[in-house]
CSV table of C-alpha atoms and ligand atoms in Angstrom, one decimal:
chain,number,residue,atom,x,y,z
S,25,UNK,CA,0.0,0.0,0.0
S,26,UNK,CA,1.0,3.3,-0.5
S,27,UNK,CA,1.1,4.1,3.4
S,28,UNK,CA,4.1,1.6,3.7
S,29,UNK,CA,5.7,0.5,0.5
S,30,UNK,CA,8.6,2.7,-0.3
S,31,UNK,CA,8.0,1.8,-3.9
S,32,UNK,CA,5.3,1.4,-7.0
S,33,UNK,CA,5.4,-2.2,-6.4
S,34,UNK,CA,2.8,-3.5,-4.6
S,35,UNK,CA,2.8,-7.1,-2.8
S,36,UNK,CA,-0.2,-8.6,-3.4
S,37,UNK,CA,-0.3,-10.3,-0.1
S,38,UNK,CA,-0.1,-6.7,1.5
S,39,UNK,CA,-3.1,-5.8,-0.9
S,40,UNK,CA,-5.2,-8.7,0.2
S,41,UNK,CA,-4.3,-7.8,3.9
S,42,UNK,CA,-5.8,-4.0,3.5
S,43,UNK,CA,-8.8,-5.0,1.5
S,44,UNK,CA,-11.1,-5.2,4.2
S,45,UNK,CA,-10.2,-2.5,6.0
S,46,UNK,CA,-10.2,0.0,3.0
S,47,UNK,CA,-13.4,-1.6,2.1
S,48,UNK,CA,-14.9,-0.5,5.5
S,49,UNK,CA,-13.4,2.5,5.5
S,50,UNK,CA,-14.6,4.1,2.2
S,51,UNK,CA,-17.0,6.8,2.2
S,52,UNK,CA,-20.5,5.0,1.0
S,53,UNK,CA,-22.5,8.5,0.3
S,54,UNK,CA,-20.2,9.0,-2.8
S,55,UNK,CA,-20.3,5.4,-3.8
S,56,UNK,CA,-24.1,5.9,-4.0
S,57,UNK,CA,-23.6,9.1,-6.0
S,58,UNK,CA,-21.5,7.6,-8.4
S,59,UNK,CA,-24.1,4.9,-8.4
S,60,UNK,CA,-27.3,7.5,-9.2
S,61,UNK,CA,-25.0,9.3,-11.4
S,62,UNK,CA,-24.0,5.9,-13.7
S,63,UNK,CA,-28.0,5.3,-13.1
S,64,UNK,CA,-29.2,8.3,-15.2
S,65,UNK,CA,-26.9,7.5,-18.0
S,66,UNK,CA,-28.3,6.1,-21.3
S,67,UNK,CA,-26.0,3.8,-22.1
S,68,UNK,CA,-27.3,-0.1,-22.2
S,69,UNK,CA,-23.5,-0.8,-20.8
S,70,UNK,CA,-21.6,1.6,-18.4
S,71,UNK,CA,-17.9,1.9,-19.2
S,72,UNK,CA,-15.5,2.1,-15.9
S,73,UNK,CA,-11.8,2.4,-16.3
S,74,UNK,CA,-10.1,1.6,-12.8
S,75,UNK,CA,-6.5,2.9,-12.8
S,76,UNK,CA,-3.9,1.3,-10.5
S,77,UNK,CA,-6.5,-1.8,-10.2
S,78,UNK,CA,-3.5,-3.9,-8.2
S,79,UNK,CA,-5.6,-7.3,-7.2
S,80,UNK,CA,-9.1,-5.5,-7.8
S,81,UNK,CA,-10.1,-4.3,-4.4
S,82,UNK,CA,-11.5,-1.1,-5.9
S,83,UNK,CA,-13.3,-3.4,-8.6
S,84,UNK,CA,-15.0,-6.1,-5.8
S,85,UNK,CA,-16.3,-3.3,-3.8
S,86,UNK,CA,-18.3,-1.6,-7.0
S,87,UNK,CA,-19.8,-3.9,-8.6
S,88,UNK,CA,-22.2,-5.1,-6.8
S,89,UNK,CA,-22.7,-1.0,-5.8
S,90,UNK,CA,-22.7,0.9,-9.1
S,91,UNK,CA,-25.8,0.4,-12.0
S,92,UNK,CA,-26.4,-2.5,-14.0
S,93,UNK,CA,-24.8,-3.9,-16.5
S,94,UNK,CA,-20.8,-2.9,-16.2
S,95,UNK,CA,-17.6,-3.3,-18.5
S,96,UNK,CA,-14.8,-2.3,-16.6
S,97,UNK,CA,-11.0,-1.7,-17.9
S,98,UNK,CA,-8.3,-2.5,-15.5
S,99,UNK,CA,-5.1,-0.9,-15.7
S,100,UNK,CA,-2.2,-1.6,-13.9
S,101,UNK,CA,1.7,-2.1,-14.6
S,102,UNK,CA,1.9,-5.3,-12.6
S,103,UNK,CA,0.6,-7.9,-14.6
S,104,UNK,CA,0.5,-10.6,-12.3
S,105,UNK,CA,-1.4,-8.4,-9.7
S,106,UNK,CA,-4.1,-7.7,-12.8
S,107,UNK,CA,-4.4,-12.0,-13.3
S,108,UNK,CA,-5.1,-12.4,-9.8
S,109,UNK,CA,-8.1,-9.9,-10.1
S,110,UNK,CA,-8.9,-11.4,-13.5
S,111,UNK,CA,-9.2,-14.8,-11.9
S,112,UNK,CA,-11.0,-13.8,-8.7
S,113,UNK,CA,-13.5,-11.4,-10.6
S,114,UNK,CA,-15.2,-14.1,-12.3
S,115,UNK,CA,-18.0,-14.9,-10.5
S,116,UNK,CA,-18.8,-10.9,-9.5
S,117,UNK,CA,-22.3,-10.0,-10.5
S,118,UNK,CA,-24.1,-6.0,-10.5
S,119,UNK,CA,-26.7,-4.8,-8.6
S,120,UNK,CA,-29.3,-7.0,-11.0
S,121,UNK,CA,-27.2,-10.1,-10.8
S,122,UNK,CA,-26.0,-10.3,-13.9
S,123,UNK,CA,-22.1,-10.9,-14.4
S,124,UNK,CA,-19.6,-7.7,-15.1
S,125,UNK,CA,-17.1,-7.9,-18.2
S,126,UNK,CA,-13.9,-7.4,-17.4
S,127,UNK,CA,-10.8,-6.6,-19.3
S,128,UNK,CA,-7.4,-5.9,-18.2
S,129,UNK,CA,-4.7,-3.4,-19.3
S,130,UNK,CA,-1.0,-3.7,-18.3
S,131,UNK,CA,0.1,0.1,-18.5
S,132,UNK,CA,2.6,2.0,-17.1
S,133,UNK,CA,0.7,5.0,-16.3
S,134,UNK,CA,3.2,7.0,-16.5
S,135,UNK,CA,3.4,6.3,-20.4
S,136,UNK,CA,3.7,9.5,-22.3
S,137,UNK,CA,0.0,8.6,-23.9
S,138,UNK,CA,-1.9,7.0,-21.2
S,139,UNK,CA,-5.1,9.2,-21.5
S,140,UNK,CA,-6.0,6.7,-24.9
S,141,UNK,CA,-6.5,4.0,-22.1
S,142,UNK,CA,-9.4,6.1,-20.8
S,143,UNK,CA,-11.6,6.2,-24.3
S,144,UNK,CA,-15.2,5.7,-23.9
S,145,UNK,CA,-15.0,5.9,-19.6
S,146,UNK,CA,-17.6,6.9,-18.3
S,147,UNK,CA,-16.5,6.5,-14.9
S,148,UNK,CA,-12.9,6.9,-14.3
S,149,UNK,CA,-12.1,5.3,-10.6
S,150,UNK,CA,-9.3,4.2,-8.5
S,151,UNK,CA,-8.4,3.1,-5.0
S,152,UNK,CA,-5.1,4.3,-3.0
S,153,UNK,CA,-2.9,5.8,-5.8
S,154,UNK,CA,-2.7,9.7,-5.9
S,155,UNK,CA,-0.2,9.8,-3.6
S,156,UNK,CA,2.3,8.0,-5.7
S,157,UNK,CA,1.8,10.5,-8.6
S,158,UNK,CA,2.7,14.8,-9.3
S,159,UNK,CA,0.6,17.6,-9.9
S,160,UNK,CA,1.6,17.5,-13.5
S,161,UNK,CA,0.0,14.3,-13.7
S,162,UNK,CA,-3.1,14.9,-11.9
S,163,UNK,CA,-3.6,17.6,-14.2
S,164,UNK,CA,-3.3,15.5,-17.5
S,165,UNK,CA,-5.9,12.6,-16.2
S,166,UNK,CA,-8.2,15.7,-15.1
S,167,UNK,CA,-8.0,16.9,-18.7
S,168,UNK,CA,-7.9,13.5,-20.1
S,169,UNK,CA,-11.9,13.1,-18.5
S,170,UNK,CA,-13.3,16.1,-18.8
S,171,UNK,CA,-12.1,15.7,-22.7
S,172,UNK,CA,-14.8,12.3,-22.3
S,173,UNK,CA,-16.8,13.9,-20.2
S,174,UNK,CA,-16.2,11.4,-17.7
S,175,UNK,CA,-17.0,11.4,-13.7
S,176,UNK,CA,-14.6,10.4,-11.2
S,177,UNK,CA,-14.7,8.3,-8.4
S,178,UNK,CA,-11.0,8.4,-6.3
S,179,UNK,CA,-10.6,6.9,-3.0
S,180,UNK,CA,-8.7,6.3,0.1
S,181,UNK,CA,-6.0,9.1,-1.0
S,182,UNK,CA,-4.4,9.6,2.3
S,183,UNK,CA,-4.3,13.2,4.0
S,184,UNK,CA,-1.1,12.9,6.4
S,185,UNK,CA,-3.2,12.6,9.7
S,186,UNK,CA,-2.0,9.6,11.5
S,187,UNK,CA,-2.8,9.4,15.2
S,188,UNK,CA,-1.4,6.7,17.0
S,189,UNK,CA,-3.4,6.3,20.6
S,190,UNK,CA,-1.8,6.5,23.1
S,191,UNK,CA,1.0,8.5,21.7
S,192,UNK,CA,4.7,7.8,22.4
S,193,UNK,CA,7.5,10.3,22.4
S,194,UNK,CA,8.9,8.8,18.9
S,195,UNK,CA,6.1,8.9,17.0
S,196,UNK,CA,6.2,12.3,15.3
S,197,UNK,CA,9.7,11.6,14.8
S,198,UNK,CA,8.3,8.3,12.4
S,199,UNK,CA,5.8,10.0,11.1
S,200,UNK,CA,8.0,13.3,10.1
S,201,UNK,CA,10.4,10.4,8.3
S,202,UNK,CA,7.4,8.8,6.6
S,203,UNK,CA,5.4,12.0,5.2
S,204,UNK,CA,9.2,12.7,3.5
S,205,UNK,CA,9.5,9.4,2.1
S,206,UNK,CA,6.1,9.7,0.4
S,207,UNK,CA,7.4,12.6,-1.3
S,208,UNK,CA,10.2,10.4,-3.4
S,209,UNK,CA,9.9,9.7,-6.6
S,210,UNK,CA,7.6,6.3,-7.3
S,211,UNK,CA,8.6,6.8,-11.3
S,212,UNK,CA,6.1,10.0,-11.8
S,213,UNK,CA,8.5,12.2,-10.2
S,214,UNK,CA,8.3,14.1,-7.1
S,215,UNK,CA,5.1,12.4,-5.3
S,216,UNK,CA,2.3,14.1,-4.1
S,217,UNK,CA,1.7,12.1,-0.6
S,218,UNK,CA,-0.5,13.8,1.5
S,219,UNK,CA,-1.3,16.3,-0.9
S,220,UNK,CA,-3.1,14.7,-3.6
S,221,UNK,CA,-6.9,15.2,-1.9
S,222,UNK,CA,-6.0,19.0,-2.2
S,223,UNK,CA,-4.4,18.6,-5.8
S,224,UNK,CA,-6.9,16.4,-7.4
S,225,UNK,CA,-9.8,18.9,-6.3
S,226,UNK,CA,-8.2,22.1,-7.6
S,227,UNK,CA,-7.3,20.0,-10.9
S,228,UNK,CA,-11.1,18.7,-11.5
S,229,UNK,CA,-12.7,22.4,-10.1
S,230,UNK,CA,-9.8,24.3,-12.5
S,231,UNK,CA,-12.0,22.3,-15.6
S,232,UNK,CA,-16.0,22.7,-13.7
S,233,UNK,CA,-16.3,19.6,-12.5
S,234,UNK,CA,-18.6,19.7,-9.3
S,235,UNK,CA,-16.5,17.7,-6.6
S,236,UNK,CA,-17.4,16.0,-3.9
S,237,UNK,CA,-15.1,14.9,-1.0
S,238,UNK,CA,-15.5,12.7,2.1
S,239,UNK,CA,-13.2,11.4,4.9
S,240,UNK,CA,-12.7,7.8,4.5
S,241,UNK,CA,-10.3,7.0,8.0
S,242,UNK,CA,-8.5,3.7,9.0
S,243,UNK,CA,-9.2,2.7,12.4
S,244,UNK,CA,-6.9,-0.1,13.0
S,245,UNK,CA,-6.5,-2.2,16.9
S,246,UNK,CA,-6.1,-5.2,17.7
S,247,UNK,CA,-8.9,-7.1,15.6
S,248,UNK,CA,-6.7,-5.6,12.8
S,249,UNK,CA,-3.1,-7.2,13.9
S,250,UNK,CA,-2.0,-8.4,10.8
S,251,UNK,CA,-2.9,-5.3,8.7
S,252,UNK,CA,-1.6,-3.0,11.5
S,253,UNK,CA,2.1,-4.7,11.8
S,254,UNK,CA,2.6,-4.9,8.6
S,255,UNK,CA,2.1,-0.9,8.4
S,256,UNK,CA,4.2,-0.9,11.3
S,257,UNK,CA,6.9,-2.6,9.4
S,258,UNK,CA,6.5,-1.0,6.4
S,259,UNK,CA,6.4,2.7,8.2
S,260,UNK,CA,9.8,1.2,9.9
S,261,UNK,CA,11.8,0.6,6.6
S,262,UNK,CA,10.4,3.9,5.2
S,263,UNK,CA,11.6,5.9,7.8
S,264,UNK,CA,14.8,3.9,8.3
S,265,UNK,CA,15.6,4.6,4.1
S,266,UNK,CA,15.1,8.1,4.9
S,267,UNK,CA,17.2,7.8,8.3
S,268,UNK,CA,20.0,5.6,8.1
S,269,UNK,CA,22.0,6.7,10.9
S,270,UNK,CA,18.4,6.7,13.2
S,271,UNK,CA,18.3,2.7,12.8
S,272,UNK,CA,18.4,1.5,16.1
S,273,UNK,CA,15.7,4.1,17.2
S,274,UNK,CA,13.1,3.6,14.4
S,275,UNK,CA,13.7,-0.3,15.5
S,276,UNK,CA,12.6,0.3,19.1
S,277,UNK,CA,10.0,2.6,18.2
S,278,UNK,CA,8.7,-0.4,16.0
S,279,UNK,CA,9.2,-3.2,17.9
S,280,UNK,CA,7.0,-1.2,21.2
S,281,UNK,CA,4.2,0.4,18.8
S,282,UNK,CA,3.4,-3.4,17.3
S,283,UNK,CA,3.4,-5.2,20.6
S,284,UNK,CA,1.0,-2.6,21.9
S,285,UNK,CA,-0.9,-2.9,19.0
S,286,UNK,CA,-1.1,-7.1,20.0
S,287,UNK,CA,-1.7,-5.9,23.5
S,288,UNK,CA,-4.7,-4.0,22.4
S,289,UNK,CA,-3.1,-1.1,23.7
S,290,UNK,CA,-3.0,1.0,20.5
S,291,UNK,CA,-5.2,2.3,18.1
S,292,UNK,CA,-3.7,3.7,14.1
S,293,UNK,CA,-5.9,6.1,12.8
S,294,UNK,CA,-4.5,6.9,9.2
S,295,UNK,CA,-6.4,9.6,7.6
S,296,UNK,CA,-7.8,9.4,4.1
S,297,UNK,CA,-10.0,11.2,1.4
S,298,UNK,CA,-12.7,9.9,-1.0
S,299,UNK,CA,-13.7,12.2,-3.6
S,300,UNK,CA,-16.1,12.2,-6.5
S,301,UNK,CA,-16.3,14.4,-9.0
S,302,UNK,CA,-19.1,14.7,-12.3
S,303,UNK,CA,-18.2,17.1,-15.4
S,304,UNK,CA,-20.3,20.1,-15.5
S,305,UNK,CA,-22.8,21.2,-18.1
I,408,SAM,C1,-1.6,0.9,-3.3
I,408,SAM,S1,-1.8,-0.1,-4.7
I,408,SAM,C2,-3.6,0.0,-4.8
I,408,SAM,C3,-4.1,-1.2,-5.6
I,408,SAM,C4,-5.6,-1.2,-5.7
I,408,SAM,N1,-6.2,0.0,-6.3
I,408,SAM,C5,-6.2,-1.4,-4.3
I,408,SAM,O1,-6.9,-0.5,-3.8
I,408,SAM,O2,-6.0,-2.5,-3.7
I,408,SAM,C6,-1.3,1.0,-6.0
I,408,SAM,C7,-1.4,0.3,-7.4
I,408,SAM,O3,-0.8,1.2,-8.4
I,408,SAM,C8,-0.1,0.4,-9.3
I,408,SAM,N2,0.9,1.3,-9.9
I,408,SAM,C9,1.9,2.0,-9.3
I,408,SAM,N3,2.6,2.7,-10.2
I,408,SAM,C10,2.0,2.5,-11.4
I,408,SAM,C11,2.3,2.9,-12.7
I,408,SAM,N4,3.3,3.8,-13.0
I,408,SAM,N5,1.5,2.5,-13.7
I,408,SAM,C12,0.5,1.6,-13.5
I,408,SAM,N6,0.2,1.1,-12.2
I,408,SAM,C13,0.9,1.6,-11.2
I,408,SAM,C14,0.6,-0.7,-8.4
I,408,SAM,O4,1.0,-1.8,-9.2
I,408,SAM,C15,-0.6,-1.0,-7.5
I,408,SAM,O5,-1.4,-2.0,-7.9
């Protein structure tokens, strides 16, 4: 996830791991206005392009949410991550039971012509990405749907708030090192972290889109274990790539923050934003 992985590759066990929890997490008052909005459309077959799809997540949560009768496009550089969603979407059905078609894309979206990926969307999505990505980029893919008139459905983009409950004296000093090392380059340049909510609603507003955005937090104890150490670890190798000569003390800081986290002694909140967004007039 883009929380902990230091780079654009993305373990699929680690995407399995946070499905649930993003999947609780996610704002459902835009999913039901994407939903009404894909509802009024004429078309007999609604055209959704998910971007970054990884293992499908984004996918397995829609479907069965959005209007009847859905062709998605998934895109994504990993092509093994895009055959495991291929395989396991097969038996998802829409909202009238009938089965979605699927096809799959291995892009690198950072290919100087990506936007040709995105013909005949009419609802451009994806889960957990902006973060990895620049400005510049944000504002070609706002460009590249309003040019199809497109609406957008983005989620689980995450703010920078992390609270860790109860706090320890090292964990603004992690949490500095992580919000730093979310700002290196994942191949688009220098990323956006915590700033793509605010970028991707001036980008969409800059072309009239109406935009819509909602907080879609992690709240992770100990019923969350797995999913919480391995944010632990993956904040821990983040911050120890962006403070080498801090080692020992990122360690300790890890090592007491995941037992408490067993202990039920700790709750993560990790701050995120949905947002949804429809072309104007
Ligand atoms: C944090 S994962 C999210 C995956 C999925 N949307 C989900 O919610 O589980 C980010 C995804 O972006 C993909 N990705 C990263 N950089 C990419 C690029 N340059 N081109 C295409 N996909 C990319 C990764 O392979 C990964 O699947």
């Amino acid at each position: 996830m883009t929380e902990s992985t230091p780079h654009s590759h993305f373990e699929a066990d680690w995407l399995s791991l946070r499905e649930p929890v993003d999947h609780r997490a996610r704002a459902e008052s835009l999913t039901e206005a994407a939903a009404h909005w894909l509802a009024q459309r004429a078309s007999s077959e609604h055209r959704i392009v998910d971007l970054g799809a990884g293992r499908g997540s984004n996918l397995r949560y829609l479907a069965s949410r959005l209007a009847r009768s859905q062709h998605w496009r998934l895109i994504d550089h990993d092509p093994a991550l895009l055959g495991a969603a291929q395989r396991d979407a097969a038996t998802l059905v829409d909202p009238a039971g009938a089965p979605i078609t699927i096809e799959t894309d291995t892009l690198d979206l950072n290919h100087a012509r990506f936007e040709a990926a995105l013909d005949g969307a009419e609802l451009v999505t994806a889960s957990a990405l902006f973060d990895l990505v620049t400005r510049e980029w944000i504002e070609r893919l706002a460009r590249a749907c309003a040019d199809r008139s497109a609406a957008v459905l983005f989620v689980l983009s995450i703010d920078g708030c992390i609270d860790l409950t109860p706090a320890i004296a090292d964990d603004e000093f992690v949490t500095d090192l992580l919000a730093a090392h979310q700002r290196r380059d994942k191949s688009f340049g220098t990323a956006l972290g915590a700033d793509a909510p605010t970028v991707l609603r001036q980008a969409f507003e800059a072309l009239g889109y109406d935009v819509s955005l909602a907080a879609s937090p992690w709240h992770i104890d100990a019923r969350d274990a797995e999913l919480g150490a391995a944010l632990i670890e993956g904040w821990r190798s983040a911050a120890r790539e962006q403070a080498p000569d801090a080692g020992a003390r990122i360690d300790a800081w890890a090592r007491a923050r995941t037992s408490a986290l067993r202990a039920n002694a700790l709750v993560i909140r990790v701050g995120h934003q949905d947002l949804f967004a429809t072309p104007g007039p």
